[in-house]
Coordinates of C-alpha atoms in Angstrom, one line a residue:
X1108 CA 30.8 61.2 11.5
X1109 CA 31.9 57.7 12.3
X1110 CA 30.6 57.7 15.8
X1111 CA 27.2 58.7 14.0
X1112 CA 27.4 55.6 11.8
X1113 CA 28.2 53.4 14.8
X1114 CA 25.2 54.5 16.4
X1115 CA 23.1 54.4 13.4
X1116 CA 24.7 50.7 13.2
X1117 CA 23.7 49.9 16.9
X1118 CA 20.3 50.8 16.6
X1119 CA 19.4 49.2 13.5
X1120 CA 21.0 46.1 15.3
X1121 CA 18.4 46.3 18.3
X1122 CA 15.5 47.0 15.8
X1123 CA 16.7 43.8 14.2
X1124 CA 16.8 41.6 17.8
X1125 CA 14.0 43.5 19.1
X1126 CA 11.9 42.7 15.1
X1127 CA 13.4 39.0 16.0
X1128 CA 12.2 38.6 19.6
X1129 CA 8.3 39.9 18.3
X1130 CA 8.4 37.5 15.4
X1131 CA 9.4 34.5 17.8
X1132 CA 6.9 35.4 20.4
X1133 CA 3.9 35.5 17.8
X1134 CA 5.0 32.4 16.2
X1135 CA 6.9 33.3 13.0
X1136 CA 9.4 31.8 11.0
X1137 CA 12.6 31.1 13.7
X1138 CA 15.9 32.0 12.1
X1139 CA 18.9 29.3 11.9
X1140 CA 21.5 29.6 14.9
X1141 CA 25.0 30.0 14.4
X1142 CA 25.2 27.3 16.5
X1143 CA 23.6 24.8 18.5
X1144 CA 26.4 24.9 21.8
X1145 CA 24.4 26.9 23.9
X1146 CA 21.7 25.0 23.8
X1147 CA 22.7 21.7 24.0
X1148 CA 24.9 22.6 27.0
X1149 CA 22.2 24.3 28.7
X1150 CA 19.6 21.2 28.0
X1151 CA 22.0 18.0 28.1
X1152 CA 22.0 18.1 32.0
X1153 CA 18.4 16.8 32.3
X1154 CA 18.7 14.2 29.4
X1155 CA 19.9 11.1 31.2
X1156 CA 20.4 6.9 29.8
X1157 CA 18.0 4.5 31.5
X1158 CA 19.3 1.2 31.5
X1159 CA 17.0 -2.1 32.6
X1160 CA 17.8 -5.6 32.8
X1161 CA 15.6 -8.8 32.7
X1162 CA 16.0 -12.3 33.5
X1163 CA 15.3 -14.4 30.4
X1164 CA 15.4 -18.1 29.7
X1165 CA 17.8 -19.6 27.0
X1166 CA 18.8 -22.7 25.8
X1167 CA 22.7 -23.3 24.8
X1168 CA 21.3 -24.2 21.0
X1169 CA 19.3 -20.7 20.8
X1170 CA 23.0 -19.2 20.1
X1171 CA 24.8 -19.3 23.2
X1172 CA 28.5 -19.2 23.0
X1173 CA 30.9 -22.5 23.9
X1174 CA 32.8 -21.2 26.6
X1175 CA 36.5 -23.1 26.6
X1176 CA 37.5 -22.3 29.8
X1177 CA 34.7 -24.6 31.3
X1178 CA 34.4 -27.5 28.3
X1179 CA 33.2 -30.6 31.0
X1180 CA 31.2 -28.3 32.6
X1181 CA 29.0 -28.0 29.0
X1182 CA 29.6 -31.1 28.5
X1183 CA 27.8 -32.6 31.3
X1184 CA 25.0 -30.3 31.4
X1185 CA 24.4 -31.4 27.6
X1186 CA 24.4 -34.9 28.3
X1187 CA 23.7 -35.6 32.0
X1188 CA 25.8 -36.6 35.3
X1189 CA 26.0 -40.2 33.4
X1190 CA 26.9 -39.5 30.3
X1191 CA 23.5 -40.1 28.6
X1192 CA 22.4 -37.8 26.4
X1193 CA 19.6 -35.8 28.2
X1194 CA 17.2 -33.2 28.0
X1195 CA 18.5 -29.8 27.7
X1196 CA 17.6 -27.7 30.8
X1197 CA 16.9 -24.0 30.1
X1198 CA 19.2 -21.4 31.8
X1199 CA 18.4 -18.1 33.0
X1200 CA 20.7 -15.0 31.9
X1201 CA 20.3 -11.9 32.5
X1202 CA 19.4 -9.4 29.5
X1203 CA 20.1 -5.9 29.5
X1204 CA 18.9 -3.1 27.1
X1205 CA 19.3 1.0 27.0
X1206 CA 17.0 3.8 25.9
X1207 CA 17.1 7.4 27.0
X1208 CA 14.8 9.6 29.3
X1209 CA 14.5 13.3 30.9
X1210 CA 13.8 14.8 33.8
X1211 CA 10.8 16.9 34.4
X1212 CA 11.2 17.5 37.9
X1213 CA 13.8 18.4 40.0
X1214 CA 12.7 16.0 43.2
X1215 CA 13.3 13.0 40.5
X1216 CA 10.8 12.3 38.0
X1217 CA 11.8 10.7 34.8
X1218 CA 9.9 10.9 31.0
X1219 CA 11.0 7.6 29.4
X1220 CA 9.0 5.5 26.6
X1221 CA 6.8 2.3 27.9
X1222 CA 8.7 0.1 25.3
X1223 CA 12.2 0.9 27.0
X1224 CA 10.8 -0.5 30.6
X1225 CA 8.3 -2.8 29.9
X1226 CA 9.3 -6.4 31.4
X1227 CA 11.9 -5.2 33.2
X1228 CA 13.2 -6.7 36.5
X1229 CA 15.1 -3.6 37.5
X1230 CA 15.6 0.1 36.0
X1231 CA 18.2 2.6 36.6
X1232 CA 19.4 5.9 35.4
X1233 CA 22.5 6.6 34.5
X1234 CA 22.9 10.4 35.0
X1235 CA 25.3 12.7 32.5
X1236 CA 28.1 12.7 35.4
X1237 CA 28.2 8.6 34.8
X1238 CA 26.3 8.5 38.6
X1239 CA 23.8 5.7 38.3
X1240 CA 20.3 5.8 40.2
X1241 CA 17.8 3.1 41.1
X1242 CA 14.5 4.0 39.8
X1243 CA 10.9 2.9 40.6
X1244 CA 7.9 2.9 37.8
X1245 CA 5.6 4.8 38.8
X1246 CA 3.4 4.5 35.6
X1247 CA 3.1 3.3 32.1
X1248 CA 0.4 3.4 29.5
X1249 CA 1.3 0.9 26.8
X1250 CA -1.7 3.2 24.1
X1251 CA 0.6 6.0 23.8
X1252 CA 4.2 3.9 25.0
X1253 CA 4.9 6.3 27.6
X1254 CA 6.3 6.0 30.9
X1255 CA 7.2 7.6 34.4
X1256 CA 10.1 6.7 36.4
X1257 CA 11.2 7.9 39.6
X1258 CA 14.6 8.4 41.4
X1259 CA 15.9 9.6 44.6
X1260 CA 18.6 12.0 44.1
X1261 CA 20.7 13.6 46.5
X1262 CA 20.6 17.0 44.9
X1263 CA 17.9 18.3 43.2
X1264 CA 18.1 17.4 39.1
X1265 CA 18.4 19.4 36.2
X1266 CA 14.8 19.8 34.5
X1267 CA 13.3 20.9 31.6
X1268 CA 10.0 22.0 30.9
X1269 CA 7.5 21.0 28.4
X1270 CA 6.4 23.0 25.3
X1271 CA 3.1 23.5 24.0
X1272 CA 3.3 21.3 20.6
X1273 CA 0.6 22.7 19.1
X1274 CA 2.4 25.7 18.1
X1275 CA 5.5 23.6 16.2
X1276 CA 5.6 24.1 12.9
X1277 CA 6.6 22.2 9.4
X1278 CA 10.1 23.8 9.4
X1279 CA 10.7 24.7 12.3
X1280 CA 14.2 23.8 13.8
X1281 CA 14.3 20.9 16.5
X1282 CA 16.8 19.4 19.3
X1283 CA 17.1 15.5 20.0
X1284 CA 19.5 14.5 22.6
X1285 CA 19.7 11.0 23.9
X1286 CA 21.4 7.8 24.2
X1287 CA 22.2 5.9 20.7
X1288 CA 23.7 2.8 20.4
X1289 CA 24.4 3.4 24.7
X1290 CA 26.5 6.8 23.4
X1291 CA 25.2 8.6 25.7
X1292 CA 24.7 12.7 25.4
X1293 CA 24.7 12.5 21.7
X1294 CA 22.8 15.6 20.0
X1295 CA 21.3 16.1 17.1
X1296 CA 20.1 18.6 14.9
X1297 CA 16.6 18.6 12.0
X1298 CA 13.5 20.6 11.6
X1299 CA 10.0 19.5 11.6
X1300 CA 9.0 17.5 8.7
X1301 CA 5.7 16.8 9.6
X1302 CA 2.8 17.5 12.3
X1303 CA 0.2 14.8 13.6
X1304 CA 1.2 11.9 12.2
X1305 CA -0.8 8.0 12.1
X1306 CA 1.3 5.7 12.2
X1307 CA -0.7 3.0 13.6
X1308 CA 0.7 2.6 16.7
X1309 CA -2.5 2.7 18.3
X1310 CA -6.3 4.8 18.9
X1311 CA -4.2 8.2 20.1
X1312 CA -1.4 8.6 17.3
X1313 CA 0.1 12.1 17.5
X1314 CA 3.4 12.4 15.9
X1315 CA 5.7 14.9 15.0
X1316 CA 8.1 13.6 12.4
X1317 CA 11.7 15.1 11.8
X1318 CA 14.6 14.3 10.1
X1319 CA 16.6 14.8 12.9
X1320 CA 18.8 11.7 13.4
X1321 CA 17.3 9.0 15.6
X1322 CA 18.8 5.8 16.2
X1323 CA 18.5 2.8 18.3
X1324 CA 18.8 4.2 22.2
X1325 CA 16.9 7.7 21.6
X1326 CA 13.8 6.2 22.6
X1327 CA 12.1 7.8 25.5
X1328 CA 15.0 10.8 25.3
X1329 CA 13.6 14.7 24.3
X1330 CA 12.5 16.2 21.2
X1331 CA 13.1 20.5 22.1
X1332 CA 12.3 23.2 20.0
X1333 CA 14.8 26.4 20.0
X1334 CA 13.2 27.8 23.2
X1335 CA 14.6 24.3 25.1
X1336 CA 10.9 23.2 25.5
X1337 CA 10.2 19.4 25.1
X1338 CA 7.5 19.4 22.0
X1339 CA 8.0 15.8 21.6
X1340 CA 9.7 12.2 22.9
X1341 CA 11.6 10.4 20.5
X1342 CA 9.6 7.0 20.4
X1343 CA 10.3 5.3 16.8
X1344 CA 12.1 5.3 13.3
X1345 CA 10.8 4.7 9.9
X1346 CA 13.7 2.3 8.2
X1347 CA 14.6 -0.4 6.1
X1348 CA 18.1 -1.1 8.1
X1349 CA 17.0 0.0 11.9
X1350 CA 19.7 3.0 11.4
X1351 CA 17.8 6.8 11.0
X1352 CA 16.7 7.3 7.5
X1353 CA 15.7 10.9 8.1
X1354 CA 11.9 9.6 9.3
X1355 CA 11.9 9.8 13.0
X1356 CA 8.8 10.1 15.2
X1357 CA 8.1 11.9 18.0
X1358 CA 4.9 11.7 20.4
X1359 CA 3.7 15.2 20.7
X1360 CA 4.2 16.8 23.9
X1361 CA 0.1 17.8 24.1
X1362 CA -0.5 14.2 23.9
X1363 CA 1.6 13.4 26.6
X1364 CA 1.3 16.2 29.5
X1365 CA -2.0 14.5 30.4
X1366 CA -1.1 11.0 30.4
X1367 CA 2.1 12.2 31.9
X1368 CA 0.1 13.9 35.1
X1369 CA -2.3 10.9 35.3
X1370 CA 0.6 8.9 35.5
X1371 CA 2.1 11.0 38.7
X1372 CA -1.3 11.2 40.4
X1373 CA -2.4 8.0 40.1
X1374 CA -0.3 5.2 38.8
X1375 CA -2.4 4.8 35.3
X1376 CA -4.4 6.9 32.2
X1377 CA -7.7 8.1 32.8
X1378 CA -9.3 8.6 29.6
X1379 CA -13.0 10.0 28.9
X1380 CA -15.2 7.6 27.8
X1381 CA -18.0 8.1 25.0
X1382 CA -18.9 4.9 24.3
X1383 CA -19.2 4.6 20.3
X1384 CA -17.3 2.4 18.0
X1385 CA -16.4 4.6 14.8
X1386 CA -15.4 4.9 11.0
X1387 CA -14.0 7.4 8.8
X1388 CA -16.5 9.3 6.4
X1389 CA -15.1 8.6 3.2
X1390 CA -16.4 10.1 -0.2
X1391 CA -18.9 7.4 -1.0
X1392 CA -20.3 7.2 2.7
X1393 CA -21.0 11.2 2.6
X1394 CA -22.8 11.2 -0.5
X1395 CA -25.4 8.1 0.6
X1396 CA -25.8 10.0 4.0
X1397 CA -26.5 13.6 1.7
X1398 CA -23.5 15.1 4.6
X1399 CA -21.8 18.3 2.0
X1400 CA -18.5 16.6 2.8
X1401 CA -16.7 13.6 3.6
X1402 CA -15.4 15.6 7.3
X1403 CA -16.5 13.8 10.9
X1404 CA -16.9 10.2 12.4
X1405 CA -19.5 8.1 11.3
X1406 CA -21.2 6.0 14.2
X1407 CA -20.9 2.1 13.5
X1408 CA -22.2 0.8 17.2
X1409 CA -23.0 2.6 20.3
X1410 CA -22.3 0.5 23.5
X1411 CA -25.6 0.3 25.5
X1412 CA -25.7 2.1 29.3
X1413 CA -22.4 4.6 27.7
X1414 CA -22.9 8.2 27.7
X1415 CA -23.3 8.1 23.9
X1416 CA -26.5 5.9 24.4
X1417 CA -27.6 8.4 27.0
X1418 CA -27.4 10.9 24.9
X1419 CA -29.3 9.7 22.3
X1420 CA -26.4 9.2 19.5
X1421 CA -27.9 6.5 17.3
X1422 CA -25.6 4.0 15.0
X1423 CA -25.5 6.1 12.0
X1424 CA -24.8 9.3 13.1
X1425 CA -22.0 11.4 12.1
X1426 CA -20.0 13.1 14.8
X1427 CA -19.1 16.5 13.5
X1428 CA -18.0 18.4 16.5
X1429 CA -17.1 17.6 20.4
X1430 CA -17.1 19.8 23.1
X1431 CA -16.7 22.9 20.8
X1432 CA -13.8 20.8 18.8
X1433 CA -14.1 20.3 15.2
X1434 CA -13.8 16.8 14.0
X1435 CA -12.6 16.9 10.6
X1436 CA -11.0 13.4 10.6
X1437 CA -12.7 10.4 12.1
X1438 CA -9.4 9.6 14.4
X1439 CA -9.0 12.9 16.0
X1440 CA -12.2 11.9 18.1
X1441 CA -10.4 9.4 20.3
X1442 CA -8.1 12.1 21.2
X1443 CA -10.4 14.3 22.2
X1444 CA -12.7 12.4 24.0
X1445 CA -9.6 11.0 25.9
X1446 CA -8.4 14.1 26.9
X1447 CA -12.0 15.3 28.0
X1448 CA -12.1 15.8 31.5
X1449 CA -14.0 12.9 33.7
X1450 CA -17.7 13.7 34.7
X1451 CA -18.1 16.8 32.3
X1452 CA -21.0 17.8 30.1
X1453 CA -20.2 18.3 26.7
X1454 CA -21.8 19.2 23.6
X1455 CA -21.7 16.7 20.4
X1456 CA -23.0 17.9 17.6
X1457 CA -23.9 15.1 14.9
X1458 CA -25.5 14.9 11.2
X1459 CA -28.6 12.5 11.2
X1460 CA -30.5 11.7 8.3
X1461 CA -30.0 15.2 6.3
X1462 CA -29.6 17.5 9.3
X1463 CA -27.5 18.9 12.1
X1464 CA -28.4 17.9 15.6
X1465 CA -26.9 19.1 18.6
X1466 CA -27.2 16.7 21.9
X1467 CA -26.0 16.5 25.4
X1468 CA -23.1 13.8 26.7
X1469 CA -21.5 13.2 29.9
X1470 CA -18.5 11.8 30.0
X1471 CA -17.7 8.7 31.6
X1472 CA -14.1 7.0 32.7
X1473 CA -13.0 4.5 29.8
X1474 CA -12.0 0.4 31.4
X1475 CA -9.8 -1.6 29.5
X1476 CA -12.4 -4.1 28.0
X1477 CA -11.4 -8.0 26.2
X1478 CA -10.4 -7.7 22.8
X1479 CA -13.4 -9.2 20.5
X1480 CA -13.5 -12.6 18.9
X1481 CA -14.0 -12.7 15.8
X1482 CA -17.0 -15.2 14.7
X1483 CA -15.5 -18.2 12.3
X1484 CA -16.9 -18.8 9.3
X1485 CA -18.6 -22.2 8.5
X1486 CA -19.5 -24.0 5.5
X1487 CA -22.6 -23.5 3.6
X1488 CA -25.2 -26.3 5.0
X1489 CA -25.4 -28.8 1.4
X1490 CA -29.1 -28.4 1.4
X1491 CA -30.6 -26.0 -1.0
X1492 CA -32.0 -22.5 0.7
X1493 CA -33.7 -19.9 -0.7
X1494 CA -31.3 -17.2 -2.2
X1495 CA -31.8 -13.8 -3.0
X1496 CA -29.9 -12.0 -6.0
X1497 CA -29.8 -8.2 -5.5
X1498 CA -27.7 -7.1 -8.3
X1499 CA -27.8 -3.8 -8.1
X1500 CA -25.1 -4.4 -5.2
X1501 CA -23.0 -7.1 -6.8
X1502 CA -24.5 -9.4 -3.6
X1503 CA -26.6 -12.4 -3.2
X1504 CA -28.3 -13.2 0.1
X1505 CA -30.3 -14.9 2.4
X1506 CA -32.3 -14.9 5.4
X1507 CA -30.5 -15.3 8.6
X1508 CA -32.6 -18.5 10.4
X1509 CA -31.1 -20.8 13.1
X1510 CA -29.6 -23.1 10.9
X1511 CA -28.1 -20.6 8.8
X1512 CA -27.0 -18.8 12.4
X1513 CA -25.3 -22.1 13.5
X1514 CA -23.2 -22.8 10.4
X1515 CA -22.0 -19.2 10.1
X1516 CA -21.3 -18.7 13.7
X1517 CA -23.2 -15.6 13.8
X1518 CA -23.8 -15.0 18.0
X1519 CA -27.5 -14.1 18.9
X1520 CA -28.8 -10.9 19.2
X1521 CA -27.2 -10.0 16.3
X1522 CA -30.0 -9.8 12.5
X1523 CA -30.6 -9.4 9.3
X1524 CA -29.1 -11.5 6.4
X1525 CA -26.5 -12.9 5.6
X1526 CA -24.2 -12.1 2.7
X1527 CA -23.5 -15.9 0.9
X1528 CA -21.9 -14.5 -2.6
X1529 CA -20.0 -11.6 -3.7
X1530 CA -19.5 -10.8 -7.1
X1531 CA -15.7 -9.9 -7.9
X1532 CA -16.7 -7.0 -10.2
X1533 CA -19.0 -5.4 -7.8
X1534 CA -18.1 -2.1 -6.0
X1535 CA -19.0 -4.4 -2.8
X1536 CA -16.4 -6.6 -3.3
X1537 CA -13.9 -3.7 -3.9
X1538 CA -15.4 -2.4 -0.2
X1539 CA -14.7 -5.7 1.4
X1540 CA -18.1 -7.7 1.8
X1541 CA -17.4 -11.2 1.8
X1542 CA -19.3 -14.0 2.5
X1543 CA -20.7 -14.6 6.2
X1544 CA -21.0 -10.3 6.9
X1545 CA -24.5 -9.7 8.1
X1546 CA -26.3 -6.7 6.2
X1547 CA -28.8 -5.1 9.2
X1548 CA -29.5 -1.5 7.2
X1549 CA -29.6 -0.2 3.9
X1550 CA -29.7 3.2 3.5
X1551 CA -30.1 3.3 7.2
X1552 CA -33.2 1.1 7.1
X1553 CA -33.4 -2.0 8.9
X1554 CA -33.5 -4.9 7.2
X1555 CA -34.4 -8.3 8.3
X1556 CA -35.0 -10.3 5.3
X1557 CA -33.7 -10.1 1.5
X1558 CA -37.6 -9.0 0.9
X1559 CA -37.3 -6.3 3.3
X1560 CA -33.3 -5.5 1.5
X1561 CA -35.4 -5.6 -1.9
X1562 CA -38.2 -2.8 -0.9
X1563 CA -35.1 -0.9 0.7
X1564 CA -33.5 -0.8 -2.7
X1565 CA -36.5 -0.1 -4.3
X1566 CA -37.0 3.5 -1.9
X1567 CA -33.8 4.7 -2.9
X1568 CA -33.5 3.5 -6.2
X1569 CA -32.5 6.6 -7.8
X1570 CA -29.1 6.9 -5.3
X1571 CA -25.9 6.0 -7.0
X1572 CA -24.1 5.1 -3.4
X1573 CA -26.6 3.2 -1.1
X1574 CA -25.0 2.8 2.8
X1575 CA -25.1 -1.0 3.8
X1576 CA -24.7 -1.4 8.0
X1577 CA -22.1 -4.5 7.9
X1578 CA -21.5 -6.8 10.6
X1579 CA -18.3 -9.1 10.5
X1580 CA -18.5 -11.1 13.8
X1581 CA -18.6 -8.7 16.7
X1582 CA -16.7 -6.0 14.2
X1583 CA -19.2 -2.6 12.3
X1584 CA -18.9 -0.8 10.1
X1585 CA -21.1 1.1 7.7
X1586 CA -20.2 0.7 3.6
X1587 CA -21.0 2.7 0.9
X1588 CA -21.6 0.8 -2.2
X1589 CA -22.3 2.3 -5.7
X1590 CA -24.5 1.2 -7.8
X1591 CA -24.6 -0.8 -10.4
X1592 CA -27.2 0.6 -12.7
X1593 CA -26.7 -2.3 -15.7
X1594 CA -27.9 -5.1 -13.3
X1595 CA -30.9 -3.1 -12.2
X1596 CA -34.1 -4.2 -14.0
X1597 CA -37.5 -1.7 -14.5
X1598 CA -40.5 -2.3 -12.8
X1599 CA -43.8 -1.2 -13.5
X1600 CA -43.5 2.3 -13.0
X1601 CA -40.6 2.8 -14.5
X1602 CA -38.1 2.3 -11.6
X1603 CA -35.1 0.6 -11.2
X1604 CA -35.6 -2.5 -8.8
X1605 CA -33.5 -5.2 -7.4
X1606 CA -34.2 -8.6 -9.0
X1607 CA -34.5 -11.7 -7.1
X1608 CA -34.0 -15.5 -8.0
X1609 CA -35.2 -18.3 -6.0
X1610 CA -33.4 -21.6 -5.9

């Protein structure tokens, strides 16, 4: 009888490991080790320190320390061979810093953050057995702060593969080894607490957040889920002290495969290339384009000779889905398109004015490009101009002329009027017009005078959110303003109108 019950026992305990082993591999909920030992042994190998060094200039009154054993030697240098007090020279000293890293290759290649190298004079790794490598940058792209390092070993390394971050899950347990405070091979232990975070870092943001603990030195080191797979690379810490809080951030490892392969292959990031400055598609924005929900990227400017303005995607336009990929939120485009292979034809599907429309891209290679300049705003000339009140909006205006294009800085090429009083109550003010934007469209009608913004208003008169096109310098972006129904006065036929006042 008791041999009976053993096997009874037995096999109930391989339907539970075999139940656990089809539950893992179709993505359910992973049970809590007993311990993490196994793991970390197996995985610590491949997670080494990199260490760099830089030679900075410093001054002795920027905090340098007296040193007694050489007192004439600072004194002279502070006050010249005769004695005089002089100017200070600055002196060079050389400034070294540690992060953490892992190797994804066994011939030497090294996963590190950009933020750990960047400026460095020399970078080495510092291996778990204390053995310490010279490495070479191969790469670094300063948009997603990753970077590639190589090493020549002797042996070939311990690696460890990457892990498709996709499937990670809010919950699930997660791994961080690295190098905090320089203690090298520390470990720790969290789950999940987020997926595909923004936290403006930059166009690309895709973090996992966790609450395992992350300190000063983890950057660049591994984020693995229970399988020892890298999901992520611990890159920064949400904190008031600089000490883990329990919000850590990790860059996904789908974001960083492709960048990571670029890097190998060619020394840099190709990214795909559309073309199209965007905006998010808030609530107000949907309902003046008619679009059922605020989902997709609104199309503020399309660069002329891009693939967008090949394709025919007009300013305006709402992107609703790339290459078969959905885009619910405005900032997963950049991602997508990034990732996009070079050269391909893809579909983009937009909303224009009421409908869907599908149309054809191909995509191009994305070069860095100069940061815009920002037009200053001048003073109002002190003669009197002819203003125009459109209430309904909260705005008063003028037309743009080449006086009024010389004391608001406004570059040619660019039309419409010009925005010279915002009132504080208005929904536009609560939008952010100010004084010096450019209004080109309403309700996706061009406008180049306040008569031509008055019979604009007057055709959509009886929407509650009109969509202004607003240019700020060389900056677009598309505003939906309500409104405001108490200013508007009736015309003839009945119809709510815009009134104007000439001074």
């Amino acid at each position: 009888m008791h041999s009976r019950l053993r096997k009874s026992a037995a096999m109930i305990a391989v339907g539970v490991v075999l139940s656990c082993g089809a539950a893992l591999a179709q993505g359910a909920p992973q049970p809590a080790p007993f311990s993490f030992a196994d793991l970390a042994e197996r995985l610590s190998p491949a997670v080494v320190n990199v260490s760099t060094t830089q030679l900075v200039e410093r001054r002795r009154d920027e905090g340098e320390e007296f040193d007694p054993e050489q007192p004439f030697e600072d004194w002279f240098r502070e006050f010249g061979p005769d004695g005089q007090d002089g100017e200070q020279q600055p002196r060079r000293r050389r400034q070294t810093s540690l992060g953490s890293g892992f190797v994804i290759d066994p011939s030497g290649y090294v996963v590190t953050n950009n933020h750990v190298v960047e400026g460095a004079d020399q970078i080495s790794v510092i291996l778990p057995d204390d053995s310490v490598l010279e490495a070479k940058l191969v790469g670094r792209d300063e948009k997603t702060d990753l970077a590639l390092l190589k090493v020549e070993p002797k042996a070939p390394l311990p690696a460890v593969p990457w892990g498709d971050s996709d499937r990670a899950r809010v919950g699930d347990w997660v791994i961080a080894i690295g190098n905090p405070f320089g203690l090298g091979g520390s470990v720790t232990t969290g789950i999940i607490s987020a997926r595909a975070r923004d936290i403006s870092q930059g166009n690309y943001d895709d973090f996992l957040q966790t609450d395992a603990a992350i300190n000063r030195g983890n950057s660049g080191g591994p984020l693995f889920n229970l399988a020892g797979e890298v999901i992520g690379i611990n890159t920064a810490i949400y904190s008031s002290t600089g000490t883990n809080v329990g919000v850590g951030f990790a860059t996904s490892s789908n974001l960083a495969q492709p960048i990571i392969r670029d890097l190998r292959a060619y020394g840099r990031t190709r990214r795909g290339w559309l073309g199209v400055q965007i905006q998010s598609v808030i609530e107000d924005t949907a309902t003046s384009l008619g679009l059922p929900a605020a989902t997709g990227a609104l199309v503020a400017t399309v660069t002329k000779g891009s693939p967008a303005d090949k394709a025919g995607i007009l300013s305006g336009d709402v992107i609703l889905s790339f290459d078969g990929k959905s885009i619910d939120r405005m900032r997963s485009l950049p991602r997508i398109v990034a990732e996009t292979e070079i050269g391909k034809s893809v579909t983009v599907e937009i909303f224009r004015k009421g409908a869907r429309k599908t149309l054809q891209a191909k995509v191009a290679e994305l070069e860095d490009e100069p940061p815009a300049v920002v037009a200053s705003i001048s003073p109002l000339p002190r003669r009197e101009m002819e203003r125009t009140e459109l209430n309904s909006l909260g705005l008063t205006v003028i037309d743009l002329t080449d006086r009024v294009r010389e004391r608001f800085d406004i570059p040619e090429g660019i039309n419409g009027i010009v925005v010279v009083d915002v009132d504080d109550d208005s929904d536009a003010a609560e939008k952010g017009l100010r004084r010096g934007d450019v209004i080109d469209e309403i309700q996706q009608m061009q406008v180049a005078t306040a008569a031509d913004a008055e019979a604009a208003l007057a055709a959509v008169a009886a929407r509650k959110v009109v969509l202004l096109r607003v240019q700020s310098g060389e900056n677009i972006r598309f505003v939906g303003v309500k409104v405001a129904e108490s200013t508007a006065e009736s015309s003839d036929d009945g119809k709510p109108r815009a009134r104007s006042e000439r001074r």
